[in-house]
Short mmCIF file of C-alpha atoms in Angstrom, two decimals:
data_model
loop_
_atom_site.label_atom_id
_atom_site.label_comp_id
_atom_site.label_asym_id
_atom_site.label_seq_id
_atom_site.Cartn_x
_atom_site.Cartn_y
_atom_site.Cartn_z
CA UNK A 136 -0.14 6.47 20.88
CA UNK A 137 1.04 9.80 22.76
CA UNK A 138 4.08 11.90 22.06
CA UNK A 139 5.90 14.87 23.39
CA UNK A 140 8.45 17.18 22.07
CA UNK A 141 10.73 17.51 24.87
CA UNK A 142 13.72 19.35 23.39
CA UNK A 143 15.65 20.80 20.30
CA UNK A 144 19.10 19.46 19.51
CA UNK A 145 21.30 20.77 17.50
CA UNK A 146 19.90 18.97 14.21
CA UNK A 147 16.55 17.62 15.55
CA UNK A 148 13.90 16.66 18.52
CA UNK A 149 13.56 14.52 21.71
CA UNK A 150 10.89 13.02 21.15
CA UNK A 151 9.17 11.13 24.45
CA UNK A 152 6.51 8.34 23.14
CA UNK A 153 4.01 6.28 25.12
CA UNK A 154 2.96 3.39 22.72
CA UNK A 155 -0.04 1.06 22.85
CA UNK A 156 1.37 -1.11 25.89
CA UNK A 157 1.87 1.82 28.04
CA UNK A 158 5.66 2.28 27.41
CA UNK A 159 7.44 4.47 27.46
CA UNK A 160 10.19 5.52 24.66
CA UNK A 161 12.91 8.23 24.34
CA UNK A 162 13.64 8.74 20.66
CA UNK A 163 15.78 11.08 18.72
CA UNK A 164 14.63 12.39 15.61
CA UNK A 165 16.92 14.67 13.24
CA UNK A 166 15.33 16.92 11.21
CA UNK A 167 15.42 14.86 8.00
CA UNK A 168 13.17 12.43 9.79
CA UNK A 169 16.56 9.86 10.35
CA UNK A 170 16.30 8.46 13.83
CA UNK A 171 19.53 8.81 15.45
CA UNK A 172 18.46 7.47 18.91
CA UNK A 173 16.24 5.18 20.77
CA UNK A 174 15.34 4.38 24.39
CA UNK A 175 13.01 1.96 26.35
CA UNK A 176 13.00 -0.39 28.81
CA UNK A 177 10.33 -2.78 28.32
CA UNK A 178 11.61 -4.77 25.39
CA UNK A 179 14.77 -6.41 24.39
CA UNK A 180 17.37 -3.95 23.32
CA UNK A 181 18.53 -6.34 20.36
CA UNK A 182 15.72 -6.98 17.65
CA UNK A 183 16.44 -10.38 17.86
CA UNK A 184 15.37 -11.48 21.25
CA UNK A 185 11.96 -9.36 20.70
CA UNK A 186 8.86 -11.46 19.84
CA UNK A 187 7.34 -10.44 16.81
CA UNK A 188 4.75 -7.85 18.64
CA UNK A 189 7.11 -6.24 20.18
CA UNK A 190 8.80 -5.91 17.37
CA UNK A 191 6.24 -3.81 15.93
CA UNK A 192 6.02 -1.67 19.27
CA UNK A 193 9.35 -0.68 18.91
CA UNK A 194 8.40 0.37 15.06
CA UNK A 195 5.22 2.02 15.86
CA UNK A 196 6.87 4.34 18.44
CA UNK A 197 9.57 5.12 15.86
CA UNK A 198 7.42 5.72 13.33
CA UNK A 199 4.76 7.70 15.49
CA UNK A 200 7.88 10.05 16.90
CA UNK A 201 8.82 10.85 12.76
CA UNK A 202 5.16 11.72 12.20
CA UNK A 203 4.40 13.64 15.50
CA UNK A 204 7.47 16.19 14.87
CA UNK A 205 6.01 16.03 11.24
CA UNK A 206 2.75 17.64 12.42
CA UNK A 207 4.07 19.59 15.16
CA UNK A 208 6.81 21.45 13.56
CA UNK A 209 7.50 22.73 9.94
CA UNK A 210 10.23 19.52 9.06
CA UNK A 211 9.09 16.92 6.57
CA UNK A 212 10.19 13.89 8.72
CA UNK A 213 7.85 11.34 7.34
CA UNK A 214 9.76 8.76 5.11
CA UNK A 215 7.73 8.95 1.35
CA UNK A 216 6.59 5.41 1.75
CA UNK A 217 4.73 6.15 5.06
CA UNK A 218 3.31 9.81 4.33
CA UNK A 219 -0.39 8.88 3.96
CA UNK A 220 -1.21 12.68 2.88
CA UNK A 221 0.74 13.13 -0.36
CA UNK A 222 -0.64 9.44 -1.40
CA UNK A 223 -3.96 11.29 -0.88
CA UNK A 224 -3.07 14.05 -2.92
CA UNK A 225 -1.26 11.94 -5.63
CA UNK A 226 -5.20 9.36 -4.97
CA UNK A 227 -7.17 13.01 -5.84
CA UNK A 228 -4.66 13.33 -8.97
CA UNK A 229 -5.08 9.69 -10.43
CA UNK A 230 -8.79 9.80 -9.87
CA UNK A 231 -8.53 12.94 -12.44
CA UNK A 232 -7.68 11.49 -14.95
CA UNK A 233 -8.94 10.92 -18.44
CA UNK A 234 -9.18 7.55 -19.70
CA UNK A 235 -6.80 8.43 -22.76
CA UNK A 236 -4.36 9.59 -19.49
CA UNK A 237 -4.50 6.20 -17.77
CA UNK A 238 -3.68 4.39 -20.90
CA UNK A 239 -0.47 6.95 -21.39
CA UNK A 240 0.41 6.67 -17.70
CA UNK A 241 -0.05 3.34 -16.66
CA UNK A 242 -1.04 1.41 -20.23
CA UNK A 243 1.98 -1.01 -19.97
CA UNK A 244 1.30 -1.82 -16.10
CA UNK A 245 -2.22 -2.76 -17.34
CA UNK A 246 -1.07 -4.90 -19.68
CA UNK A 247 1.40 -6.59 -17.60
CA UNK A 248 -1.76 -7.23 -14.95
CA UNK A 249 -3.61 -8.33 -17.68
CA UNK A 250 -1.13 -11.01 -19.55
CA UNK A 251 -1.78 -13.19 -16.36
CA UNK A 252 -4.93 -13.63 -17.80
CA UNK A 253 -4.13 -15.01 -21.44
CA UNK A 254 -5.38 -18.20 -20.64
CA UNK A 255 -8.54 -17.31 -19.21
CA UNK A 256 -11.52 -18.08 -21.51
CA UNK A 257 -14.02 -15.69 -19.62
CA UNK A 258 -11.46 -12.28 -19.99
CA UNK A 259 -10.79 -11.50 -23.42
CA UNK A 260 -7.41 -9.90 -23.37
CA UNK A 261 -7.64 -8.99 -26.84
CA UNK A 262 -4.12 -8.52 -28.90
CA UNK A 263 -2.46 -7.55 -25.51
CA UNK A 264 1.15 -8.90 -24.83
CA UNK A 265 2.68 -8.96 -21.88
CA UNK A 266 5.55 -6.05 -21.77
CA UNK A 267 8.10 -7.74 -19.10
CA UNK A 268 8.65 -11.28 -18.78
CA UNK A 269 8.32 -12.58 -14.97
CA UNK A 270 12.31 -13.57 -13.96
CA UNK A 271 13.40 -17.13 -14.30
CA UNK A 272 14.34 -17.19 -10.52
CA UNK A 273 10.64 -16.32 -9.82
CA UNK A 274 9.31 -19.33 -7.61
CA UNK A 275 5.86 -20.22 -7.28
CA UNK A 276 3.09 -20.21 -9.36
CA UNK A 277 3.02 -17.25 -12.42
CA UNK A 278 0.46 -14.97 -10.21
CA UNK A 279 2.87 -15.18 -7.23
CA UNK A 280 4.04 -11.45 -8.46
CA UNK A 281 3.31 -8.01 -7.47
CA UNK A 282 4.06 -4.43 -9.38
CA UNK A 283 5.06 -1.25 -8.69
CA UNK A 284 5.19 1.89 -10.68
CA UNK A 285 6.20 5.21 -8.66
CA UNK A 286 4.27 8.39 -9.67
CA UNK A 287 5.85 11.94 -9.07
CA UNK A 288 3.43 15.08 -8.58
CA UNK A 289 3.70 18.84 -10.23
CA UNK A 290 4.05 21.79 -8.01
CA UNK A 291 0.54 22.34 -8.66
CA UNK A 292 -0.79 18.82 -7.66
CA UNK A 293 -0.99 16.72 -11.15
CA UNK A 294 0.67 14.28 -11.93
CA UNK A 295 4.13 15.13 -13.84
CA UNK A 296 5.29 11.66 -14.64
CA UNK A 297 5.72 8.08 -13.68
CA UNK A 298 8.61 5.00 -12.95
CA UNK A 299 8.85 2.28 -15.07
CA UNK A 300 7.23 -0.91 -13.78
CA UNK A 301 8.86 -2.81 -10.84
CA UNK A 302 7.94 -7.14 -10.89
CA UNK A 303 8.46 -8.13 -6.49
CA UNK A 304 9.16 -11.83 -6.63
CA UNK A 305 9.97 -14.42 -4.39
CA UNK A 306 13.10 -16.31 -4.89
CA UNK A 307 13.01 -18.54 -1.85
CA UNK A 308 10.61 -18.81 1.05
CA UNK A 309 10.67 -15.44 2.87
CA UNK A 310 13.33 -13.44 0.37
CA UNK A 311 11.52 -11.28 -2.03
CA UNK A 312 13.11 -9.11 -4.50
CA UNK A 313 11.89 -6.09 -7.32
CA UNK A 314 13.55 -5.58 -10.43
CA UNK A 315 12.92 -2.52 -12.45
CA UNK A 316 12.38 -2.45 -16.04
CA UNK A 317 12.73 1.70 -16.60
CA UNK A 318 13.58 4.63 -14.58
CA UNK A 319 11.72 7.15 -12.78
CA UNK A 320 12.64 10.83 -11.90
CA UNK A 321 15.81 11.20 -10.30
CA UNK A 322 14.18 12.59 -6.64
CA UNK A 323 11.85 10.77 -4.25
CA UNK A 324 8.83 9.91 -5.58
CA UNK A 325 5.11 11.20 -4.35
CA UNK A 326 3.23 7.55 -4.13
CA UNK A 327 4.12 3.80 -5.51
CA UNK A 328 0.98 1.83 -6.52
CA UNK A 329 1.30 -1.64 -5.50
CA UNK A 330 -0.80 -3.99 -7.27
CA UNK A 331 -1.75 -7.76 -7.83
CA UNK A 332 -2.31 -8.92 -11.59
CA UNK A 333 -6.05 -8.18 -11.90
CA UNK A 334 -8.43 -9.33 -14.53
CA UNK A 335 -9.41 -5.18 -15.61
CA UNK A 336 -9.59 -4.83 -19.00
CA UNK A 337 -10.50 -1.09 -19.54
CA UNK A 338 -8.52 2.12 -18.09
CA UNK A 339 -11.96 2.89 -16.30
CA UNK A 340 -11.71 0.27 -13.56
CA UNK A 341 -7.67 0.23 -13.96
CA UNK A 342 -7.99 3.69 -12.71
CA UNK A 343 -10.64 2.55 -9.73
CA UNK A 344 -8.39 -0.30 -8.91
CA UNK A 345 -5.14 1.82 -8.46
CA UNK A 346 -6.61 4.72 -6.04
CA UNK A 347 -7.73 2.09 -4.25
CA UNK A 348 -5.25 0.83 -3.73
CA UNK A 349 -3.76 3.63 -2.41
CA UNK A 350 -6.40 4.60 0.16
CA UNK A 351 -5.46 0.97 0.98
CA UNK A 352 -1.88 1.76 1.64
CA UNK A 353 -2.75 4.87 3.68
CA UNK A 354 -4.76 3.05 5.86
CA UNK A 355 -1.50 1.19 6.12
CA UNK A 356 0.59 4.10 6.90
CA UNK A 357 -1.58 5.00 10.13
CA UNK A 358 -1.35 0.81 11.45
CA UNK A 359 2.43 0.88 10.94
CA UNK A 360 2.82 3.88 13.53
CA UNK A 361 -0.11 2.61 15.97
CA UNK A 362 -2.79 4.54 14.73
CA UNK A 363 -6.76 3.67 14.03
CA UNK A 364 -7.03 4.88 10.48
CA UNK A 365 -9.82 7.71 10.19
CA UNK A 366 -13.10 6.65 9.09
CA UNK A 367 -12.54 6.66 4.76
CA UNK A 368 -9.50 4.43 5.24
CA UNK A 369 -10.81 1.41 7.32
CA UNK A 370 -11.66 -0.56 4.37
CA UNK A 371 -9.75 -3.96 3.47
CA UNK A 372 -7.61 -5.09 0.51
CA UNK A 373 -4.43 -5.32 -0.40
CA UNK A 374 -2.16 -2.03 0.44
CA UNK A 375 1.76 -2.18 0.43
CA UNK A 376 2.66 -5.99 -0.08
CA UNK A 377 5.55 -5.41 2.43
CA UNK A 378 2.73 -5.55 5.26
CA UNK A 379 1.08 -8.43 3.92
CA UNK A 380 3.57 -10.87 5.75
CA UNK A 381 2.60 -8.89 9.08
CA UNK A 382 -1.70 -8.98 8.49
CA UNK A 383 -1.08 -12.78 7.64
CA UNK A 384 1.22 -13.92 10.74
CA UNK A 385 1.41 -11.58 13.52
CA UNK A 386 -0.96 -12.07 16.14
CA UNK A 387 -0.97 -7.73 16.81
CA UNK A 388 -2.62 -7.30 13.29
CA UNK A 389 -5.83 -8.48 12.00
CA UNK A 390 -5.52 -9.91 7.96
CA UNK A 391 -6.49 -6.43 6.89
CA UNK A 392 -5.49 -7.75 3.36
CA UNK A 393 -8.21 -10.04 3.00
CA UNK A 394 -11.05 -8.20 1.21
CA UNK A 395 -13.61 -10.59 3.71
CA UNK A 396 -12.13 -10.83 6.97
CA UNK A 397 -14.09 -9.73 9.86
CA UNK A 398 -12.48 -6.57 11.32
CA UNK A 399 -15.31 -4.17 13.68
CA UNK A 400 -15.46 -0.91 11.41
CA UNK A 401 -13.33 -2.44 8.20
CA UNK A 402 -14.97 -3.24 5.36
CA UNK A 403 -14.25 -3.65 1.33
CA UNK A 404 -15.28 -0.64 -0.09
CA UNK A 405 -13.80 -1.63 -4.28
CA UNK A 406 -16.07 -0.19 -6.61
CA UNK A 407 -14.44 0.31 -9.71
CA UNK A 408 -16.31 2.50 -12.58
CA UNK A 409 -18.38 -0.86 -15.11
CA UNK A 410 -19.37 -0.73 -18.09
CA UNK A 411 -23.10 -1.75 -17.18
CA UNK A 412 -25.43 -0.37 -14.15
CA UNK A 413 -25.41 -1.80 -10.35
CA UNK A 414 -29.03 -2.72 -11.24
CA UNK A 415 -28.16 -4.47 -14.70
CA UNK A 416 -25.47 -6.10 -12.21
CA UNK A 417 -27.61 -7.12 -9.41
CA UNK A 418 -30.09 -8.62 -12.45
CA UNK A 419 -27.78 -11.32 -13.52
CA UNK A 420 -26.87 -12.94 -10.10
CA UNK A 421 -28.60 -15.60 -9.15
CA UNK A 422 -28.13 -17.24 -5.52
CA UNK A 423 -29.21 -20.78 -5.81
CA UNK A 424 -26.78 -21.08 -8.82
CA UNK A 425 -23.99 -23.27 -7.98
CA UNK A 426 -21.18 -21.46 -9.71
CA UNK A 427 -19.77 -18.35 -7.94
CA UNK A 428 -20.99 -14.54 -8.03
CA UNK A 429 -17.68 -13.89 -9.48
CA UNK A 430 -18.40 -16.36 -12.27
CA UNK A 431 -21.74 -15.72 -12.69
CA UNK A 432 -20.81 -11.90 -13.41
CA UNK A 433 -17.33 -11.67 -14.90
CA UNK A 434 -17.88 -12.06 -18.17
CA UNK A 435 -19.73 -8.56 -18.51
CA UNK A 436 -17.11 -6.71 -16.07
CA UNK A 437 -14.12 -8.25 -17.61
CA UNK A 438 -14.81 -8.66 -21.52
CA UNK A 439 -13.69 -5.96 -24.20
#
């Protein structure tokens, strides 16, 4: 991706954008970041007669125009969803805190995780409940669910306060929908975590699991406007769940959701804070068992 400021309007840039096909856009960008207009002539000018790929061309160059006037001028014109700095600075925050902080924080979105796992013989959920019940339109089975929580910063970096917990459904194939159980702070927030229920007992690993998370997502932010991700964020796993659709089905993106998949330079970098040593860990797998790592070890990471 290349971009050049060409000129100052009266309430933003022209912003000229070569994208990873070699073509060339023309694309207005108001100082709020709001895109007010758009030229190529490579792909169809109605999204509906582009192919999926070029779809995403047309995004990336959009995207890469907001961030390039970002960076070259003193206008925030990165939407909050796609700024992959303040997630790092609201990452650096989470990672600071206590484990009495987690539990105030984000207590009720690890119990919600963890009420998927009621069932489970091996994860002992102890007297946990599950705060929210999943809606009655929800199709598919009960772990087909995602959830949010937005987290606002502090002028001096910390974290001030946090949403209540958003459940994304599906209510029929390809619609998805979030309902909100509690408000957040009535401005934009800094970073959303976006999670998958999770068998993590302790705030520890809770904590682990949410900043990655978010270097996951910020990896994300760079893919959606073109970009190679810098070094610390090419590591796979689940990021936003609105780009999940995109890893699994079009052929531009690799399934950088998939903790396993074999991407050059990716790789799943997870290691959440356990209550027992990598050594003690190593010392109770066994590879000629038949059962899985995963159910050879869980009982000591996921057990009370």
């Amino acid at each position: 991706m290349k971009a050049e400021i060409r000129k100052e309007t009266d309430d933003g840039y022209g912003v000229s954008v070569v994208d990873n096909n070699e073509v060339k856009h023309k694309i207005g960008v108001c100082y709020d970041g709001e895109i007010d207009g758009h030229i190529q002539d490579r792909y169809p000018d109605k999204a509906a007669e582009r192919t999926h790929s070029e779809g995403e061309h047309v995004g990336h160059a959009r995207r890469y125009a907001q961030y390039y006037v970002a960076r070259e001028t003193e206008h925030d014109t990165i939407p909050w969803d796609l700024d992959g700095d303040r997630f790092e600075e609201v990452r650096q925050a989470l990672e600071g805190l206590s484990d009495g902080e987690i539990e105030t924080c984000f207590g009720e979105l690890l119990d919600q995780s963890l009420s998927h796992y009621d069932d489970d013989p091996e994860v002992d959920i102890g007297d946990t409940s599950r705060p929210h019940e999943l809606p009655a339109e929800k199709i598919g089975p009960e772990g087909a669910v995602g959830y949010k929580q937005e987290i606002y910063l502090d002028a001096a970096g910390e974290i001030e306060a946090v949403s209540g917990i958003g459940i994304e459904y599906y209510v029929a194939r390809g619609e998805r929908r979030t309902v909100w159980h509690g408000d957040g702070l009535e401005r934009e927030p800094d970073a959303c975590v976006d999670i998958l229920p999770a068998p993590l007992v302790d705030p520890a690993p809770f904590r682990d699991y949410l900043s990655y998370n978010l270097r996951c997502q910020i990896r994300d932010c760079y893919l959606m406007r073109g970009m190679e991700p810098p070094a610390e964020y090419k590591v796979l796993g689940h990021g936003q769940y609105r780009f999940t659709g995109k890893y699994e089905n079009f052929d531009l993106y690799p399934p950088y959701h998939l903790i396993d998949a074999d991407i050059p330079g990716y790789t799943h970098e997870f290691r959440p804070d356990l209550p027992i040593t990598w050594g003690e860990l190593a010392g109770m797998t066994d590879p000629g068992r038949g059962d899985s790592l995963y159910a050879q070890i869980k009982g000591a990471l996921f057990s009370r």
